[in-house]
mmCIF file of C-alpha atoms in Angstrom:
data_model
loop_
_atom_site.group_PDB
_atom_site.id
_atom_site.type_symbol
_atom_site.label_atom_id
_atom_site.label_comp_id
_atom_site.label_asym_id
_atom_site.label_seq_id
_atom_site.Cartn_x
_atom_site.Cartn_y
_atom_site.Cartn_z
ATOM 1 C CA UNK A 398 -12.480 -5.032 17.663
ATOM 2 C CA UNK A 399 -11.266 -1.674 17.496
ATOM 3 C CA UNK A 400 -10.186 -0.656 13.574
ATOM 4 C CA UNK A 401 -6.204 -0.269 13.406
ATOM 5 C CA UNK A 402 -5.116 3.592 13.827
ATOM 6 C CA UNK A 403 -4.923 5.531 10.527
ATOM 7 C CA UNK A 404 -7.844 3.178 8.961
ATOM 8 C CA UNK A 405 -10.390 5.506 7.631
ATOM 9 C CA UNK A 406 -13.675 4.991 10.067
ATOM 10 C CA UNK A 407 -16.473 7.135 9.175
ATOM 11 C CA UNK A 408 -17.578 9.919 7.543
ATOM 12 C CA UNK A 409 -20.327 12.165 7.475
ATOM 13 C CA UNK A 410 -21.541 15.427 5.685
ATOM 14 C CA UNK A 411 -22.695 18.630 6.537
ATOM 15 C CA UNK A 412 -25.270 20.610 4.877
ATOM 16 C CA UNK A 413 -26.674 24.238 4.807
ATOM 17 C CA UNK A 414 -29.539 23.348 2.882
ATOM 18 C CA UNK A 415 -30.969 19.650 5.380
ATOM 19 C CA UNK A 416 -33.998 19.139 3.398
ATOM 20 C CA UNK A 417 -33.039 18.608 -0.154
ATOM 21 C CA UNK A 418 -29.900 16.813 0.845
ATOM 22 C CA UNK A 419 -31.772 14.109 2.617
ATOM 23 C CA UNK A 420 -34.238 13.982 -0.289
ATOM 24 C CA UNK A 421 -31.419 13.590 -2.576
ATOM 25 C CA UNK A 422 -29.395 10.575 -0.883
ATOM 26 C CA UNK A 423 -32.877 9.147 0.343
ATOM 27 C CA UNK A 424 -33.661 8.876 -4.007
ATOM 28 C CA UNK A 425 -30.154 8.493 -4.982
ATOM 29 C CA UNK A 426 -29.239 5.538 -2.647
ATOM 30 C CA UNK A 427 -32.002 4.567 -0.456
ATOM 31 C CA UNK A 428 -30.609 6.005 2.776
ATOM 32 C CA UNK A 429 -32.452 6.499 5.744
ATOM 33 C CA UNK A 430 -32.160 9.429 8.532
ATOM 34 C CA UNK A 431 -32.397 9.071 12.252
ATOM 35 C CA UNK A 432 -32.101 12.306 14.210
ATOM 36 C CA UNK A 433 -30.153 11.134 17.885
ATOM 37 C CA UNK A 434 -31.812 14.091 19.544
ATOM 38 C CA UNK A 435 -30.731 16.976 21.709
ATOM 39 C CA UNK A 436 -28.297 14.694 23.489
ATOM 40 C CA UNK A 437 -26.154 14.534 20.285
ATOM 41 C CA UNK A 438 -26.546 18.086 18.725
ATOM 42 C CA UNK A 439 -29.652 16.440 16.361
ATOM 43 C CA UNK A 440 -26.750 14.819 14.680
ATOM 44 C CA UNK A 441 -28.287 11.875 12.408
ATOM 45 C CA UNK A 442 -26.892 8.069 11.632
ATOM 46 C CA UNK A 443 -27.564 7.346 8.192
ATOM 47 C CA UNK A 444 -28.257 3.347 7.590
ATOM 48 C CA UNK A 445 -28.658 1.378 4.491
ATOM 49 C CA UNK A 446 -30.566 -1.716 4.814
ATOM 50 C CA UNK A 447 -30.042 -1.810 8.197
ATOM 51 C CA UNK A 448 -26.228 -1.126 8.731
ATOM 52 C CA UNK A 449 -24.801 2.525 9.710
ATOM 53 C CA UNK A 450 -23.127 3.960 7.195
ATOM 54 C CA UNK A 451 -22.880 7.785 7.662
ATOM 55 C CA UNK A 452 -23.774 10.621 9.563
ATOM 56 C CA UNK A 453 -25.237 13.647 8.984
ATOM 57 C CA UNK A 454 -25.950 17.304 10.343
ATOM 58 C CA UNK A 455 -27.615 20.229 9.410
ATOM 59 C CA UNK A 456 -25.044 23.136 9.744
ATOM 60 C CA UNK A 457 -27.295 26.062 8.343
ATOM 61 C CA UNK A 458 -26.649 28.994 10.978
ATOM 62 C CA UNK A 459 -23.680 27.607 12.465
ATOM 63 C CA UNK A 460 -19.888 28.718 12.114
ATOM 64 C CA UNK A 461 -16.359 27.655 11.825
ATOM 65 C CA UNK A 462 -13.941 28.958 15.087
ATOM 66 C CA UNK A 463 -13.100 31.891 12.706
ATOM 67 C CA UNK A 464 -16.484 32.725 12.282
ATOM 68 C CA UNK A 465 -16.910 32.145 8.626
ATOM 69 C CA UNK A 466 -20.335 29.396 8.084
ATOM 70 C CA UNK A 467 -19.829 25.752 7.826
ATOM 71 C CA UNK A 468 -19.389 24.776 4.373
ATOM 72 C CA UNK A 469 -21.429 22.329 2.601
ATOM 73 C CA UNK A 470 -18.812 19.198 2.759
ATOM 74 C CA UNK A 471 -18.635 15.326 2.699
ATOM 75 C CA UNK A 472 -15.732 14.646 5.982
ATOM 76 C CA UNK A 473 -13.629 11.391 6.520
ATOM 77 C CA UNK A 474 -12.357 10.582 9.924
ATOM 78 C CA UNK A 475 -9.358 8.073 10.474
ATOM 79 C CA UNK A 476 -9.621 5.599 13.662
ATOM 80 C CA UNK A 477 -7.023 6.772 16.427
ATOM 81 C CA UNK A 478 -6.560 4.856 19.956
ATOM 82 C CA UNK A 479 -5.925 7.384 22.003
ATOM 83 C CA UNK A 480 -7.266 11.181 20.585
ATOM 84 C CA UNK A 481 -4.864 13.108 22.719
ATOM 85 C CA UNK A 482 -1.730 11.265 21.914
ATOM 86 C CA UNK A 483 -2.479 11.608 18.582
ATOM 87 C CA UNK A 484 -3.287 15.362 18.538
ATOM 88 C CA UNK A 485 -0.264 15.956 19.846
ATOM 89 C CA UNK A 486 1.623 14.051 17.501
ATOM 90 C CA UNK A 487 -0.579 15.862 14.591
ATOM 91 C CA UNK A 488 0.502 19.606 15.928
ATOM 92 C CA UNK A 489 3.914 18.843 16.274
ATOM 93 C CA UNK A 490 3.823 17.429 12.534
ATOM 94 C CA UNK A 491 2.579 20.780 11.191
ATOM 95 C CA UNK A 492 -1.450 20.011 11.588
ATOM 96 C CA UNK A 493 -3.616 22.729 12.825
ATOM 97 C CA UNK A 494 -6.608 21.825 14.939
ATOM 98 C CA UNK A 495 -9.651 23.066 13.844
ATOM 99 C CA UNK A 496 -12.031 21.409 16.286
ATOM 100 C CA UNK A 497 -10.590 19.943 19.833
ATOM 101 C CA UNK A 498 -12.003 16.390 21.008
ATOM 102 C CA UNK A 499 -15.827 16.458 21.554
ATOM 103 C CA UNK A 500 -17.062 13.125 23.421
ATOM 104 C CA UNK A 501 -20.396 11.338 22.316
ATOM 105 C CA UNK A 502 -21.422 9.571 25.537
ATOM 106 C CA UNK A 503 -21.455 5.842 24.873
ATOM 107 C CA UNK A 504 -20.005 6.445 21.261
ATOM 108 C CA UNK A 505 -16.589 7.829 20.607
ATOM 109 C CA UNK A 506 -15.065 11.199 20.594
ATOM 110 C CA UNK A 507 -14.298 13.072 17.413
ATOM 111 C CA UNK A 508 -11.370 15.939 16.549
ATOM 112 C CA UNK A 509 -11.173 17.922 13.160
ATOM 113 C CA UNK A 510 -7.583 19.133 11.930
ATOM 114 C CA UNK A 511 -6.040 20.552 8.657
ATOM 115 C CA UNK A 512 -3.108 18.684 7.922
ATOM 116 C CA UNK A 513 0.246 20.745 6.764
ATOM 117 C CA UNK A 514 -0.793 20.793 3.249
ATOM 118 C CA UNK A 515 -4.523 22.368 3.918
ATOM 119 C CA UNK A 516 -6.914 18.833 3.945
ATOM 120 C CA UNK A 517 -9.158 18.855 6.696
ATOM 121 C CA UNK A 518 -9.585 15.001 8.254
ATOM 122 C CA UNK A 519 -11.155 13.862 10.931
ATOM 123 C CA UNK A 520 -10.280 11.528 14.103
ATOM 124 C CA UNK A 521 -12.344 9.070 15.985
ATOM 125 C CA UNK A 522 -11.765 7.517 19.058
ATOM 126 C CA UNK A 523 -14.079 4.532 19.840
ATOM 127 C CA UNK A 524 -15.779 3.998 22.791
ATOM 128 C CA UNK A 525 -17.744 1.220 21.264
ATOM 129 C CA UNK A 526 -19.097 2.741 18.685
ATOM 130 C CA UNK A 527 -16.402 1.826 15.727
ATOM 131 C CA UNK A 528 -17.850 3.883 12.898
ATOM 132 C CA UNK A 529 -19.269 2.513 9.368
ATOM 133 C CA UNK A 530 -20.502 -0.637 8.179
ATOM 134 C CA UNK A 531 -18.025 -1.806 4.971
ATOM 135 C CA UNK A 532 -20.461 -3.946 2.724
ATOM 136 C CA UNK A 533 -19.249 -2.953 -0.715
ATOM 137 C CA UNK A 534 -23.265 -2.709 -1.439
ATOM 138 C CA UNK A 535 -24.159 0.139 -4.036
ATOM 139 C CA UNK A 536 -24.791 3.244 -1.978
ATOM 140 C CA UNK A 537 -22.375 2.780 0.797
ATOM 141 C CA UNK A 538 -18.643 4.020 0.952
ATOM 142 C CA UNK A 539 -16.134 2.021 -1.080
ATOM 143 C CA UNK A 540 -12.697 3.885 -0.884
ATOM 144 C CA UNK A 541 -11.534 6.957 0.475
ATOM 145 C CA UNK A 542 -8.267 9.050 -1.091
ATOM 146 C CA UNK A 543 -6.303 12.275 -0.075
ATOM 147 C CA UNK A 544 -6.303 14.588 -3.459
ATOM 148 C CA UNK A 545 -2.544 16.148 -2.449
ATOM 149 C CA UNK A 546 -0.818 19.243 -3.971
ATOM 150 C CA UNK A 547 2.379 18.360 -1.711
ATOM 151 C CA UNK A 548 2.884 14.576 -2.349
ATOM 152 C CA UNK A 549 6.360 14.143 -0.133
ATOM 153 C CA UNK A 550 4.964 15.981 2.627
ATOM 154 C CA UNK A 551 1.776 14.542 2.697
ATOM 155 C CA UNK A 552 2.965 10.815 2.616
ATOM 156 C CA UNK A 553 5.519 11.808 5.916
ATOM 157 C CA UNK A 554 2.505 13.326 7.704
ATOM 158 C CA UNK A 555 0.216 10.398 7.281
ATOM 159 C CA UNK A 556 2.658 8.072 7.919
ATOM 160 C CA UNK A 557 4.453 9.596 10.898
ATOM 161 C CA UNK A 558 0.954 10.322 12.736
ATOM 162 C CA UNK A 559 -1.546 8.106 11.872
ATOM 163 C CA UNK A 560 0.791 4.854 10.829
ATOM 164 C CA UNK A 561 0.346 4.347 7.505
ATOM 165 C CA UNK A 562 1.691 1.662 5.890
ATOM 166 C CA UNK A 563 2.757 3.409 2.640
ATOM 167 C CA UNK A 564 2.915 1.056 -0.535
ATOM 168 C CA UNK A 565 3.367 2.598 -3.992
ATOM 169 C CA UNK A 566 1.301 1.683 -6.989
ATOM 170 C CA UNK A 567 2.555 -0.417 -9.241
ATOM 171 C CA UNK A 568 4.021 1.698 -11.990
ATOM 172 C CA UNK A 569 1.617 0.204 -14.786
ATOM 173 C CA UNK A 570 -1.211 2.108 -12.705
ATOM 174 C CA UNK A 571 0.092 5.264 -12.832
ATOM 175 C CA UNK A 572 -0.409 8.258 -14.726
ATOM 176 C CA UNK A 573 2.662 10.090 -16.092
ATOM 177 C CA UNK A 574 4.188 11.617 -13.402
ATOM 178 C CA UNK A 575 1.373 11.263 -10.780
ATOM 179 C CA UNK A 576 2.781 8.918 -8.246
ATOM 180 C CA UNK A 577 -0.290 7.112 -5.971
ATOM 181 C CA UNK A 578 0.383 5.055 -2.294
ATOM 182 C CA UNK A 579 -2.114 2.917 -0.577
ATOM 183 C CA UNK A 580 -2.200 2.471 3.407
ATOM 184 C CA UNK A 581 -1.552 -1.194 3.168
ATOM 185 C CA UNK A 582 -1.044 -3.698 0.223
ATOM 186 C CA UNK A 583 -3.020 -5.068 -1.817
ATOM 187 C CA UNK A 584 -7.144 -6.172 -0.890
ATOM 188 C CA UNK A 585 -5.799 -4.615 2.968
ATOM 189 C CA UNK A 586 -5.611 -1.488 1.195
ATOM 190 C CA UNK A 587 -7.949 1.334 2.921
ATOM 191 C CA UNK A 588 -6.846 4.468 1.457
ATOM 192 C CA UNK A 589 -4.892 6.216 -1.091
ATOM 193 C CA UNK A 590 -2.441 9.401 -1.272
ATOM 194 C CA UNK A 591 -2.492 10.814 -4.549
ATOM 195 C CA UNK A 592 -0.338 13.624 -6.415
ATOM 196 C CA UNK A 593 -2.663 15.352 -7.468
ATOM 197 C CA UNK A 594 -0.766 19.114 -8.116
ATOM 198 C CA UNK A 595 -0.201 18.542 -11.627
ATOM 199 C CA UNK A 596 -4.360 18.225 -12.270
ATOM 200 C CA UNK A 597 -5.460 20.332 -9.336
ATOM 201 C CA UNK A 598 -7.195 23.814 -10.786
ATOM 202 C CA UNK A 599 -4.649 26.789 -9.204
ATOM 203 C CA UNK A 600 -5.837 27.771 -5.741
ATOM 204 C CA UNK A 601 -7.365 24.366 -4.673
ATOM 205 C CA UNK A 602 -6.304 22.802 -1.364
ATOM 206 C CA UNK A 603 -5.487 19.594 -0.528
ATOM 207 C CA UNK A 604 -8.492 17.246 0.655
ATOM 208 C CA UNK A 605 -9.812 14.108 1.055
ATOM 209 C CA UNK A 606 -12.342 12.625 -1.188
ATOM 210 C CA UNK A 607 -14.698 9.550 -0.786
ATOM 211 C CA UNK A 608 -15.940 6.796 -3.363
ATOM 212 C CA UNK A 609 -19.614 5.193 -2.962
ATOM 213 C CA UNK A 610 -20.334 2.113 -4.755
ATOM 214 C CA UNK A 611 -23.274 2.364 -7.615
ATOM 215 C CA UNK A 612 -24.832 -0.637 -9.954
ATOM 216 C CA UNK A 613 -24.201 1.219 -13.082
ATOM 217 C CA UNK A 614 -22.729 4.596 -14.231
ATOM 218 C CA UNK A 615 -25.196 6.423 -17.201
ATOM 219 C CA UNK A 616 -28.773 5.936 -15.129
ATOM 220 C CA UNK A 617 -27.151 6.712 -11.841
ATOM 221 C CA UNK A 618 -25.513 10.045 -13.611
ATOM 222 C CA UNK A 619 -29.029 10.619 -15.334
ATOM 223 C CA UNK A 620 -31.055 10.107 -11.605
ATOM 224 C CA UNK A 621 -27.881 12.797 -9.734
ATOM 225 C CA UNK A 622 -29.192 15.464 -12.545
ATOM 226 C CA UNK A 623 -32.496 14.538 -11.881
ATOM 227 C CA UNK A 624 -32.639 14.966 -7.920
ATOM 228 C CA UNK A 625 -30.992 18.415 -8.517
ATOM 229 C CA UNK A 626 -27.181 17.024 -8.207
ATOM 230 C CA UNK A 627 -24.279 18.329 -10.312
ATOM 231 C CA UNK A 628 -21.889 15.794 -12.741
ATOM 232 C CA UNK A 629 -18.604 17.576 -12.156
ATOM 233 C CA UNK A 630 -15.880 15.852 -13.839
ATOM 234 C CA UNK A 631 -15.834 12.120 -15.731
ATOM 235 C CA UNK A 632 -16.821 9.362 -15.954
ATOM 236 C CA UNK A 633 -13.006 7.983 -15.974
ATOM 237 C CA UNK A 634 -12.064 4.476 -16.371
ATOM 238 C CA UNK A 635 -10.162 2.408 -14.333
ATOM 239 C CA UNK A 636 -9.135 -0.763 -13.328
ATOM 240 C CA UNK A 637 -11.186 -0.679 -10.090
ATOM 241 C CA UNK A 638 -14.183 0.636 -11.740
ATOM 242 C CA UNK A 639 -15.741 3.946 -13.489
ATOM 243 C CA UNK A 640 -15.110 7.113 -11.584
ATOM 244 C CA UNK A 641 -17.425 10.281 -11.590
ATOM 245 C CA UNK A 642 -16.955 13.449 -9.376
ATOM 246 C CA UNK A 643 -20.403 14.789 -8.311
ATOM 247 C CA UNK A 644 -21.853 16.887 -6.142
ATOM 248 C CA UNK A 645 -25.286 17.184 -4.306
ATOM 249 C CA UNK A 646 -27.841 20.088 -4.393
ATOM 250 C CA UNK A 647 -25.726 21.701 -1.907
ATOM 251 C CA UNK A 648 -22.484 21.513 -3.309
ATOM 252 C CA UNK A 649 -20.899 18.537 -1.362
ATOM 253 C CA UNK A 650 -18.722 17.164 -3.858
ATOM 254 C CA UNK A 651 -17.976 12.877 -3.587
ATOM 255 C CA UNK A 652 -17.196 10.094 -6.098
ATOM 256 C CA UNK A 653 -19.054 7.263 -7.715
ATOM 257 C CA UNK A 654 -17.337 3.936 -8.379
ATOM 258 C CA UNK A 655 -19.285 1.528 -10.810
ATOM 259 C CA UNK A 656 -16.780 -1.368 -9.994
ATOM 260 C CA UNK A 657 -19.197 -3.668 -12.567
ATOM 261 C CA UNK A 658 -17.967 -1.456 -15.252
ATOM 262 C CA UNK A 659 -14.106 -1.511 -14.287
ATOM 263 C CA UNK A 660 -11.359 -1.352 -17.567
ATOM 264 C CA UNK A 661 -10.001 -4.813 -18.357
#
């Protein structure tokens, strides 16, 4: 069954540098990488005990359309119905489209655009293929957030194009004057919008950030050192587990959530 539109469907990194990250997510999680061949680009599914979780390329020598390289970058793509429609509806809501549709025979079809306040997101169609596998297992994807520096304009955008159902935070969880909304209530919750202009260092745009599950915060910090990673900010508590921003040997920046170890 096709994953409602604006529910956040898969996501998949990029990486200048293929070698060490695989090395690094095959010690730090357990993940496994199989190339789809020349049919697909030598894109790669990334699976977990079986289920699909991610996908990953190796963008060293390619470029953006303004010519500048790929970044190193961990992507999230939202689930859309019908990719032209909702192009469209994303360009006449201020988006710019960085990549147009490109069809994966038998899979889906995927778009890239930078929303009106500067986060890149992704869309995917389904043609059958309906994107990651949600366990909640430690080393798969947990929760996914937009990091905003224009909260009001953000929240229209998502809602107006890609349906969200927009449900504030109940004021207990929030920080002093950072105001947070899910896309649906409660445990149908499948991403957040977050103000996040008041913490933001100067210059940095808005983007999306995702969460993957881990058993326990201190050895998994200890083993992201190890493997050549970076701890960038944290750990934070919360009431949905402890939070740490890191980043992997090639500078792709995502969150661990120990939800074992989450503030009573």
């Amino acid at each position: 069954m096709p994953r409602p539109t604006g529910t956040p469907t898969w996501i998949d990194v990029g990486s200048n540098n293929a070698e060490s990250s695989r090395a690094f997510y095959r010690e730090l999680f357990g993940w496994v990488f199989e190339d789809q061949g020349e049919q697909f680009g030598h894109y790669e599914l990334v699976s977990q005990d079986g289920d699909v979780i991610a996908g990953f390329m190796d963008v060293a020598g390619m470029s953006m359309p303004d010519g500048t390289p790929i970044p190193d970058r961990w992507d999230v793509f939202l689930a859309v119905e019908d990719m032209a429609a909702r192009l469209d509806l994303a360009l006449a809501h201020g988006a710019t489209v960085l990549s147009s549709s490109v069809t994966m025979p038998g899979l889906g079809a995927f778009a890239i655009i930078e929303d009106p306040t500067g986060a890149i997101v992704g869309l995917w169609e389904s043609h059958g293929f309906e994107g990651y596998t949600f366990s909640g297992s430690p080393g798969t994807p947990v929760w996914f957030e937009l990091m905003t520096s224009n909260f009001d304009v953000s929240v229209a955008f998502y809602r107006d194009v890609f349906e969200f159902e927009i449900v504030a935070m109940p004021a207990e969880t929030e920080s002093a004057g950072v105001r947070y909304v899910t896309n649906g209530e409660g445990m149908k919750a499948c991403a957040g919008i977050c103000e996040a202009s008041a913490f933001l260092p100067a210059g940095t745009p808005s983007h999306w950030r995702l969460y993957f599950e881990i058993e326990a915060t201190e050895p998994t910090l200890a083993r992201v050192r190890e493997l050549g990673g970076q701890v960038l900010d944290g750990p934070m508590d919360s009431p949905f587990g402890r939070c740490t921003t890191v980043a992997d040997p090639a500078g792709s920046v995502f969150q661990l959530n120990a939800g074992s170890e989450a503030a009573r």
